[in-house]
Short mmCIF file of C-alpha atoms in Angstrom, two decimals:
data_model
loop_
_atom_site.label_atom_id
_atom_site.label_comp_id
_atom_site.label_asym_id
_atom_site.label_seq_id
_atom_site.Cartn_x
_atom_site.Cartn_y
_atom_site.Cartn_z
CA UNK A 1 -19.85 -34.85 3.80
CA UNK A 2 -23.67 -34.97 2.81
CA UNK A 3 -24.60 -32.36 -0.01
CA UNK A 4 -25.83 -29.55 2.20
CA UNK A 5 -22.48 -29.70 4.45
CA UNK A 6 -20.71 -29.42 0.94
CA UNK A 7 -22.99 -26.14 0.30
CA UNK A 8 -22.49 -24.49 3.39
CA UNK A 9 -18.67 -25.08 2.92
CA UNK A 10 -18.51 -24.12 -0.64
CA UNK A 11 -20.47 -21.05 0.31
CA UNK A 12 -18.25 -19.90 3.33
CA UNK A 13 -15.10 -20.49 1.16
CA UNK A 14 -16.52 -18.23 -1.68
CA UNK A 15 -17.77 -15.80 1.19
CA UNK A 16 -13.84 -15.80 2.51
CA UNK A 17 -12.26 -15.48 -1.31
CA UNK A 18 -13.99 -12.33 -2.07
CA UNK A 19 -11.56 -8.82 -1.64
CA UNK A 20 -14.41 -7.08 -1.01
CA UNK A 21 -15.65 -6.59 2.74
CA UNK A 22 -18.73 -8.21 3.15
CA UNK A 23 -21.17 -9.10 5.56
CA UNK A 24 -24.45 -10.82 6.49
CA UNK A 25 -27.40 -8.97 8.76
CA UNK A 26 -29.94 -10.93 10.56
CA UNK A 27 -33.69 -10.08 10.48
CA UNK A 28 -32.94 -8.33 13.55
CA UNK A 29 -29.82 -6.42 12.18
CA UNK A 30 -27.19 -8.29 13.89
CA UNK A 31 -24.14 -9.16 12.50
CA UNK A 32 -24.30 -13.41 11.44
CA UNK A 33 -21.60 -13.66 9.13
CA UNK A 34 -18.72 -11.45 7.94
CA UNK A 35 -15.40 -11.99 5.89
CA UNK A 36 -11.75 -11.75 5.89
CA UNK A 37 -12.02 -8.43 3.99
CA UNK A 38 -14.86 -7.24 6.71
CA UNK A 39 -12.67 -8.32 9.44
CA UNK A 40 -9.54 -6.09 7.58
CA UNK A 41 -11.93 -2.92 6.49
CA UNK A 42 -13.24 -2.92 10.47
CA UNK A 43 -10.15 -3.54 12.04
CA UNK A 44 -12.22 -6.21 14.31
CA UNK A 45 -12.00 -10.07 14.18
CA UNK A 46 -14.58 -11.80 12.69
CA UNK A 47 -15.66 -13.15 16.21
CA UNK A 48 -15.98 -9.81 17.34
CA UNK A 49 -17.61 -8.90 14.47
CA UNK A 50 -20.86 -11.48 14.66
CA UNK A 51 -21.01 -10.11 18.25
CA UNK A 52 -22.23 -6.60 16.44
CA UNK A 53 -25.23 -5.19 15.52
CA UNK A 54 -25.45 -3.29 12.08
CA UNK A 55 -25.79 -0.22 14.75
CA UNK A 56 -21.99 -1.01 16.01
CA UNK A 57 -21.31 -0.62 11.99
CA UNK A 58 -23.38 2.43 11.15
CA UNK A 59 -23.78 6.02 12.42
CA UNK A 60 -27.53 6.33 13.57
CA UNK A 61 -29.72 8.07 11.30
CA UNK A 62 -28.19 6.69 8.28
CA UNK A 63 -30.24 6.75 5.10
CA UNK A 64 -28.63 2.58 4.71
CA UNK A 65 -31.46 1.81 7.61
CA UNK A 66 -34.46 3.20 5.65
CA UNK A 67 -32.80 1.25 2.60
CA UNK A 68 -32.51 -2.16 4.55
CA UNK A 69 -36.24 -1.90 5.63
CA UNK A 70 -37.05 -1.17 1.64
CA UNK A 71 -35.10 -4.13 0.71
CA UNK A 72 -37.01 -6.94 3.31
CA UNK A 73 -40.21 -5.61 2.08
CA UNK A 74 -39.41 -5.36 -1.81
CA UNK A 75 -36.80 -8.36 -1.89
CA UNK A 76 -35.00 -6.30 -4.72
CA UNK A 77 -31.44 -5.42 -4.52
CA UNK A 78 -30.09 -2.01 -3.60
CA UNK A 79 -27.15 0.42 -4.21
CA UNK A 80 -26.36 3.00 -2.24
CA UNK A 81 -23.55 5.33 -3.31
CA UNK A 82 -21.40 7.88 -0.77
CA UNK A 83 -22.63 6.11 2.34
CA UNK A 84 -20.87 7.06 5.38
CA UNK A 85 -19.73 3.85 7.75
CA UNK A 86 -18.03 3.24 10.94
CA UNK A 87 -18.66 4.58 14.30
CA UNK A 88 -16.57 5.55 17.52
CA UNK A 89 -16.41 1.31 18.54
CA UNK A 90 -15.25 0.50 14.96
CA UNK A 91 -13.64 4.11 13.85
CA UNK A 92 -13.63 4.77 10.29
CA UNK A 93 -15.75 7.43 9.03
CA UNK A 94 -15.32 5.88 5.86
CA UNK A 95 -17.16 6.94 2.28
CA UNK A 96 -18.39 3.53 0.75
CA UNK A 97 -20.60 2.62 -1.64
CA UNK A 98 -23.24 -0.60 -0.49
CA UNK A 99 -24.81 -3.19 -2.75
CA UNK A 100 -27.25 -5.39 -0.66
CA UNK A 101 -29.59 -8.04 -1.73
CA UNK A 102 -31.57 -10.73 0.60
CA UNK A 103 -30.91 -13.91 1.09
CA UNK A 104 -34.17 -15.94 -0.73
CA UNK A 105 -33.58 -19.03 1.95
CA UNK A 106 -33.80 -16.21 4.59
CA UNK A 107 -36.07 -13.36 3.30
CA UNK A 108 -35.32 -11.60 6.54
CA UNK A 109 -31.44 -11.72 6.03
CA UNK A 110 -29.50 -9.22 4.01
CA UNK A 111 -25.96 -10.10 2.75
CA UNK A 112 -24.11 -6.60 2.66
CA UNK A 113 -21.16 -5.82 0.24
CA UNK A 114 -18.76 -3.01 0.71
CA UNK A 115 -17.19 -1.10 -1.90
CA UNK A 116 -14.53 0.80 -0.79
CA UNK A 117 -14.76 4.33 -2.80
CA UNK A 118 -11.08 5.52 -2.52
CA UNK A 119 -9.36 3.50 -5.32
CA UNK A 120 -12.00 3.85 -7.92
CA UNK A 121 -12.38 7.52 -7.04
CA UNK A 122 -8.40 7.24 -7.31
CA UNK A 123 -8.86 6.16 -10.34
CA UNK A 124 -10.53 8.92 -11.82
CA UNK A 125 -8.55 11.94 -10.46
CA UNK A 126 -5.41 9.94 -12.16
CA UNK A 127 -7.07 10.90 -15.06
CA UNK A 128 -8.11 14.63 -13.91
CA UNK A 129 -4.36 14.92 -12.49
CA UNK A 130 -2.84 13.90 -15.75
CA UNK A 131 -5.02 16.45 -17.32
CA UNK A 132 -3.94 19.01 -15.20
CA UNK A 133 -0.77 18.63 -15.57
CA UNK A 134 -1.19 19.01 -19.00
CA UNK A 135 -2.51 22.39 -18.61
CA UNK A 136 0.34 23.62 -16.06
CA UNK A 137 2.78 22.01 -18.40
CA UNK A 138 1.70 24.52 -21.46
CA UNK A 139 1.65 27.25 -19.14
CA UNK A 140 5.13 26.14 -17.93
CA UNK A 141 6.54 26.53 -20.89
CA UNK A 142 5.02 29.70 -22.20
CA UNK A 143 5.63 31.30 -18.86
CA UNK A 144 9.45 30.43 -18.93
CA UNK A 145 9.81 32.09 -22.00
CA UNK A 146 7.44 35.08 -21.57
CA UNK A 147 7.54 35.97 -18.25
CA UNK A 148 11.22 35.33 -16.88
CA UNK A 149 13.24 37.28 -19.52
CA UNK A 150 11.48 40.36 -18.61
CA UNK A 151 11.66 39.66 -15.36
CA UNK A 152 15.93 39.77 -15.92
CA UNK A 153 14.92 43.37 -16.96
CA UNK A 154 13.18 44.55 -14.24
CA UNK A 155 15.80 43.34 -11.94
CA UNK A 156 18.23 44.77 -13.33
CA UNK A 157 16.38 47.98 -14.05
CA UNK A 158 15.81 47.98 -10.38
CA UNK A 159 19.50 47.38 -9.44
CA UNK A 160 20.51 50.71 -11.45
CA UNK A 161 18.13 53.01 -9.90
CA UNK A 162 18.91 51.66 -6.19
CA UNK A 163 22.41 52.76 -6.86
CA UNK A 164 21.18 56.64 -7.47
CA UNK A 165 17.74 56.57 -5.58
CA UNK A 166 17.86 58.29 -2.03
CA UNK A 167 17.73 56.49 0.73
CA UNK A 168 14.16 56.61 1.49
CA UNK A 169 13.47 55.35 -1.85
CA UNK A 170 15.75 52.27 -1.91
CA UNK A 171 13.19 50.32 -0.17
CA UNK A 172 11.37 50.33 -2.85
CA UNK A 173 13.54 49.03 -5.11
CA UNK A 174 14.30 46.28 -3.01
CA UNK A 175 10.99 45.53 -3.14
CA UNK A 176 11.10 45.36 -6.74
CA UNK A 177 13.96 43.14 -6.67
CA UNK A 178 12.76 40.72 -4.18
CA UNK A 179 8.95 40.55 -6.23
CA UNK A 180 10.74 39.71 -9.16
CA UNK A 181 12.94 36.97 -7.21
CA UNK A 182 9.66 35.88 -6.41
CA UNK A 183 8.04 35.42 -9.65
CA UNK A 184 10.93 33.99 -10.58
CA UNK A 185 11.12 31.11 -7.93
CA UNK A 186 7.34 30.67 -8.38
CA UNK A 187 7.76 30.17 -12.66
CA UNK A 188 11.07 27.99 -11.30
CA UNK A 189 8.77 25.71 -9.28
CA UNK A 190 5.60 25.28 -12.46
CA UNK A 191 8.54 24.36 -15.08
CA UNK A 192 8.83 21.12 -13.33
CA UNK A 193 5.36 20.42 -14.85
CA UNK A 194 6.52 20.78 -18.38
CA UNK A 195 9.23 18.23 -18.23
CA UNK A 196 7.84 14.82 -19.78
CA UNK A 197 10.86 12.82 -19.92
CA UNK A 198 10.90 9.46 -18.76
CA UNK A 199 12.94 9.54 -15.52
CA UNK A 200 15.54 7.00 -15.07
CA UNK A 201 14.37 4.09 -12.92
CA UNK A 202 15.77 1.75 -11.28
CA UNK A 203 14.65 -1.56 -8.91
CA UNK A 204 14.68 0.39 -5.20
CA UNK A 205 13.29 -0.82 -2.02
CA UNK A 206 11.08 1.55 -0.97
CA UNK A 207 11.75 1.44 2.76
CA UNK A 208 15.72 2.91 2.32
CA UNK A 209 13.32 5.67 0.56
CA UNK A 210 10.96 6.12 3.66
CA UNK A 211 13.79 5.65 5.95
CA UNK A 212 15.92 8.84 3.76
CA UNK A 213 12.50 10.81 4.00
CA UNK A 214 12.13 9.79 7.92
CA UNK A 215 15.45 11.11 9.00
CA UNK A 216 15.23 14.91 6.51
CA UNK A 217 12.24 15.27 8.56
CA UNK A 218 12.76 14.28 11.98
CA UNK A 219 16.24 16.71 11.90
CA UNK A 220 14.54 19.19 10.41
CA UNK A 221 10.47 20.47 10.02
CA UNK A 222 9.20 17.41 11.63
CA UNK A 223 11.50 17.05 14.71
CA UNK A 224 8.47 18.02 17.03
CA UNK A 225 6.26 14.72 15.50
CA UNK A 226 6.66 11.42 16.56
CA UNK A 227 7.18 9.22 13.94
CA UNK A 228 5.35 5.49 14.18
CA UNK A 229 6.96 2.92 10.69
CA UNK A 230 4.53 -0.15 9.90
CA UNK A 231 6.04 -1.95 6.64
CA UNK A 232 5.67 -4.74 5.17
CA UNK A 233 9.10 -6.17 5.34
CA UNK A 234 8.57 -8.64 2.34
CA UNK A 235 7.62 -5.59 0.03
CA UNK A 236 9.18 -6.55 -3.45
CA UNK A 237 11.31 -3.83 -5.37
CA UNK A 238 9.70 -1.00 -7.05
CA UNK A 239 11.03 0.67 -10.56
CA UNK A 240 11.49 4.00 -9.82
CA UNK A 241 13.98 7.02 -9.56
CA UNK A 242 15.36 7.50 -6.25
CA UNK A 243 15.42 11.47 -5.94
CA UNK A 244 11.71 11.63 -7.55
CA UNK A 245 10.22 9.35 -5.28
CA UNK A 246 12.26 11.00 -2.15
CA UNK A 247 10.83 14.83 -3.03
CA UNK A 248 7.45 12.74 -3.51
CA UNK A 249 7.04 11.23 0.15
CA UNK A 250 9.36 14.18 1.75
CA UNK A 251 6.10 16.26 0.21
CA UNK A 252 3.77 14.32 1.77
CA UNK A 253 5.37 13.93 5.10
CA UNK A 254 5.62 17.84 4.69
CA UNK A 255 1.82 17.74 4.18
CA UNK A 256 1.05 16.04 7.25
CA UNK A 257 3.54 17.92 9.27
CA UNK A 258 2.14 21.17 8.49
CA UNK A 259 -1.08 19.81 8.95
CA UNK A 260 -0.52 18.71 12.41
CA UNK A 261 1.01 21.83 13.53
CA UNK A 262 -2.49 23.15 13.03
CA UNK A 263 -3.90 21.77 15.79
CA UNK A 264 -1.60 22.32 18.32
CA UNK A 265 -1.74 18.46 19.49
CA UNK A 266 0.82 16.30 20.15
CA UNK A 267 1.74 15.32 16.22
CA UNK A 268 2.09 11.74 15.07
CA UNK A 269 3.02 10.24 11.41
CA UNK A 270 2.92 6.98 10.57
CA UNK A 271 4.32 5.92 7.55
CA UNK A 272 3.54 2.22 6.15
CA UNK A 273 3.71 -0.35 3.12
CA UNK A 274 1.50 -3.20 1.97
CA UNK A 275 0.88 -5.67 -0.51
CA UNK A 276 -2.43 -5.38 -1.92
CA UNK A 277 -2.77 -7.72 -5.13
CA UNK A 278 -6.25 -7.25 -7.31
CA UNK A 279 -5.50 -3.57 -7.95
CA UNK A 280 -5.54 -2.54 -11.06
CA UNK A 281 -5.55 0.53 -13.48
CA UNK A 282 -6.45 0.77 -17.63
CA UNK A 283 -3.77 2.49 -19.24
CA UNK A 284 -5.01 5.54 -20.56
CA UNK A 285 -5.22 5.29 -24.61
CA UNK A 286 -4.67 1.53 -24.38
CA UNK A 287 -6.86 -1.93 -23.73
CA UNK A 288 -3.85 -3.20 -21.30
CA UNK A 289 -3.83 -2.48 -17.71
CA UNK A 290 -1.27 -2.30 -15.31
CA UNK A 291 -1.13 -3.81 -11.43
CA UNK A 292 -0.57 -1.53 -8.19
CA UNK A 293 0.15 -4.16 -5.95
CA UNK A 294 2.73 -1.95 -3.60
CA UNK A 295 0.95 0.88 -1.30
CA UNK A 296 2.90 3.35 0.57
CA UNK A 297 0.65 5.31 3.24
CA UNK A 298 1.61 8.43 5.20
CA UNK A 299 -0.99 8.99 8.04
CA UNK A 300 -1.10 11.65 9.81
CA UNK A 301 -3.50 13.08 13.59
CA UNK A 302 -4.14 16.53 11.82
CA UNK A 303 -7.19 18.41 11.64
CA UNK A 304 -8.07 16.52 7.75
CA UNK A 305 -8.89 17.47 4.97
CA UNK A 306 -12.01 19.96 3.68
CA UNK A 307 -14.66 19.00 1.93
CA UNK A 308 -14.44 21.41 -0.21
CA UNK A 309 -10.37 21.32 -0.95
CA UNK A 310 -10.62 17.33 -1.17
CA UNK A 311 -12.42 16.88 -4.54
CA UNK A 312 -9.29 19.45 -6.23
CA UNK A 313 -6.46 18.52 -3.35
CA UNK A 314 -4.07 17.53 -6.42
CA UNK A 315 -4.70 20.03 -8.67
CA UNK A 316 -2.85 22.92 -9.18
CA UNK A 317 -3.12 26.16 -7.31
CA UNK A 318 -5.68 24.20 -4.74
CA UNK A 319 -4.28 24.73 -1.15
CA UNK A 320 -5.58 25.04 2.42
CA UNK A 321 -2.87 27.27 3.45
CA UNK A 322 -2.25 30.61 3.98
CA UNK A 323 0.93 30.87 2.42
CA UNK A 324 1.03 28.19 -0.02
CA UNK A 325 1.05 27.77 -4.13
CA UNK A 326 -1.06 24.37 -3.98
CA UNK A 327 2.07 23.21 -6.05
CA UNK A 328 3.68 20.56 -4.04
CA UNK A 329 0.29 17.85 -3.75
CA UNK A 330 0.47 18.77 -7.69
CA UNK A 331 3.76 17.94 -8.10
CA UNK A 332 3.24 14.84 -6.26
CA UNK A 333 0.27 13.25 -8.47
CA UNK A 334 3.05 14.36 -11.73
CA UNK A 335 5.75 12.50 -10.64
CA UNK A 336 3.72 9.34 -9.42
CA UNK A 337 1.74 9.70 -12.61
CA UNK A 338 5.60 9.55 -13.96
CA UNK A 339 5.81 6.44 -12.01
CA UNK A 340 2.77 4.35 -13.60
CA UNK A 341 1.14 4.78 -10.10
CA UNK A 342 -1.90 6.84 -8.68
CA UNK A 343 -2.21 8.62 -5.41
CA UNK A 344 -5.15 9.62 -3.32
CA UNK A 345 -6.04 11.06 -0.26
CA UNK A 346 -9.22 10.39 2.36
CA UNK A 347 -9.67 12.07 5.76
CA UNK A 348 -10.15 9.58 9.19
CA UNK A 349 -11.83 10.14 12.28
CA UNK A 350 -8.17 10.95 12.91
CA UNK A 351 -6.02 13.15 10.77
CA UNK A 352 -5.84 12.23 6.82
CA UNK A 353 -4.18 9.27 5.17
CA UNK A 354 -1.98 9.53 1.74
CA UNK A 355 -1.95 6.83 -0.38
CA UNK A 356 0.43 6.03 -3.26
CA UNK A 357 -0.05 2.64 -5.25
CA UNK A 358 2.44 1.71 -7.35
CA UNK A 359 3.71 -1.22 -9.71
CA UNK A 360 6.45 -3.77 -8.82
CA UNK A 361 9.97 -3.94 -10.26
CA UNK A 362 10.25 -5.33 -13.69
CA UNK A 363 11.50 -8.48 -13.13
CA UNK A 364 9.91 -9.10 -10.31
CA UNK A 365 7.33 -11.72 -9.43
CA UNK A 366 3.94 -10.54 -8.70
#
């Protein structure tokens, strides 16, 4: 092998080793070169791929043309944050960020990599969540104390004057009675929040979890949705507490259910597990970080996710629906904080897709 075979092959293994999706344009914006990553993030083989055009890639109109053009003419590199990819051939309608540079033996080439925004973005609402929860834990606490002894009261006061009040009037009282129940549940549910003990783990595999979660919902709230399992059936153990992690994904799969019914369409959830080594996430407080190898997905064909609810979606009192506390997505981000893991949400071309990354069983090889 003559020096410049060596090259190219050293260059298309480094191309292949990268986790990031990457690939290479052509003066004339087709698709030369592309990764394993690439061929993952599109869903498309790489053949397939280098049968593209960056147009195949790229809704039309997007600002990444005028920034390709900039870069052949300046030879610079670029970063473009919050760009939207994929189109109806490749689905996706994916945030990403985009670094891009030109190839100097090829001016007119332009070697694309793809930064996928939902872990780092992940990332940073751990840190907002755990803040958060912070917050609702104080509150918690002072609202156990202040608000549901008086609350005893009322009831009671309410109790004694049904027992004399007419009958037109006892409606009222009942009303009183089933506010206060109310409250009650509602200060109930946000004392969760202030407990910061360490649950009690234990090595589980995750799947009898999803499979415990599958079967509450098919015979119950989700026996109308069609449930579609993808796992990864050499998923290593997890360290976690059984019951925590069930009212975790049961949430979810709650989530999605409700969120299907909004449409009216024919509802599927498909619940999967990968490995994904390379993630990882700095302890809070500390120089030492901690791998999330394991991801647990719950995808559902709803209507997604607003704009506007997205950016708060785990925080408390943030909801989409008419009748809810926008306590349960809350509850979810404490108890997977509780879990040394970080969860996340992004809306697809169809429905939304829940993420939860987690760490492996101690004891367990990486």
């Amino acid at each position: 092998m003559n020096t410049h075979d060596q090259n190219e092959f050293s260059a298309s293994v480094m191309l292949q080793s990268l986790p990031s999706p990457v690939v290479v344009i052509s003066a004339d914006d087709r698709i030369v070169a592309a990764n394993a990553a690439a061929e993952e993030f599109f869903s498309v083989s790489q053949s397939m791929l280098k049968r593209m055009g960056l147009d195949d890639i790229v809704p039309f109109a997007s600002p990444l043309y005028t920034a390709t053009t900039r870069l052949r003419a300046t030879g610079t590199t670029l970063s473009e944050y919050g760009v939207k990819l994929g189109t109806p051939r490749t689905g996706g309608g994916r945030t990403v960020d985009i670094q891009a540079g030109v190839i100097p033996e090829d001016p007119g080439s332009i070697i694309l990599v793809i930064l996928q925004r939902s872990v780092a973005l992940a990332f940073d609402r751990q840190l907002n969540n755990l803040q958060a929860a912070r917050s609702v834990s104080g509150m918690a606490s002072m609202l156990a104390h202040e608000i549901k002894n008086p609350l005893s009261g009322i009831r009671g006061a309410a109790q004694l004057l049904e027992t004399n009040a007419p009958v037109e009037d006892r409606e009222l009282t009942q009303l009183i009675c089933s506010e206060t129940d109310r409250i009650r549940e509602l200060v109930d549910q946000m004392e969760v929040f202030s407990d910061e003990r360490a649950p009690a783990m234990e090595p589980l595999n995750v799947h009898t979890v999803l499979e415990h979660v599958r079967k509450l919902a098919a015979s119950g709230f989700a026996s109308h949705i069609a449930f579609v399992e993808s796992y990864d059936p050499s998923l290593p153990h997890i360290s976690g507490n059984r019951d925590q992690l069930i009212q975790v994904f049961l949430n979810l799969v709650k989530n999605a259910s409700e969120a299907i019914d909004k449409t009216g369409a024919a509802g599927k959830i498909t619940l999967s597990t990968s490995y994904k080594p390379g993630i990882r996430m700095q302890i809070s407080g500390s120089e030492r970080s901690v791998s999330l190898p394991l991801e647990i997905a719950v995808h559902d064909n709803g209507a997604g996710i607003s704009d506007d609810v997205a950016q708060h979606l785990f925080d408390p009192f943030v909801t989409s629906k008419d009748s809810g506390r926008g306590l349960g997505l809350a509850l979810v981000a404490k108890l997977v904080r509780d879990h040394g893991g970080i969860v996340d949400a992004s809306t697809q071309d169809e429905g939304t897709i829940f993420r939860v990354l987690l760490p492996v069983s101690m004891g367990e090889i990486e």
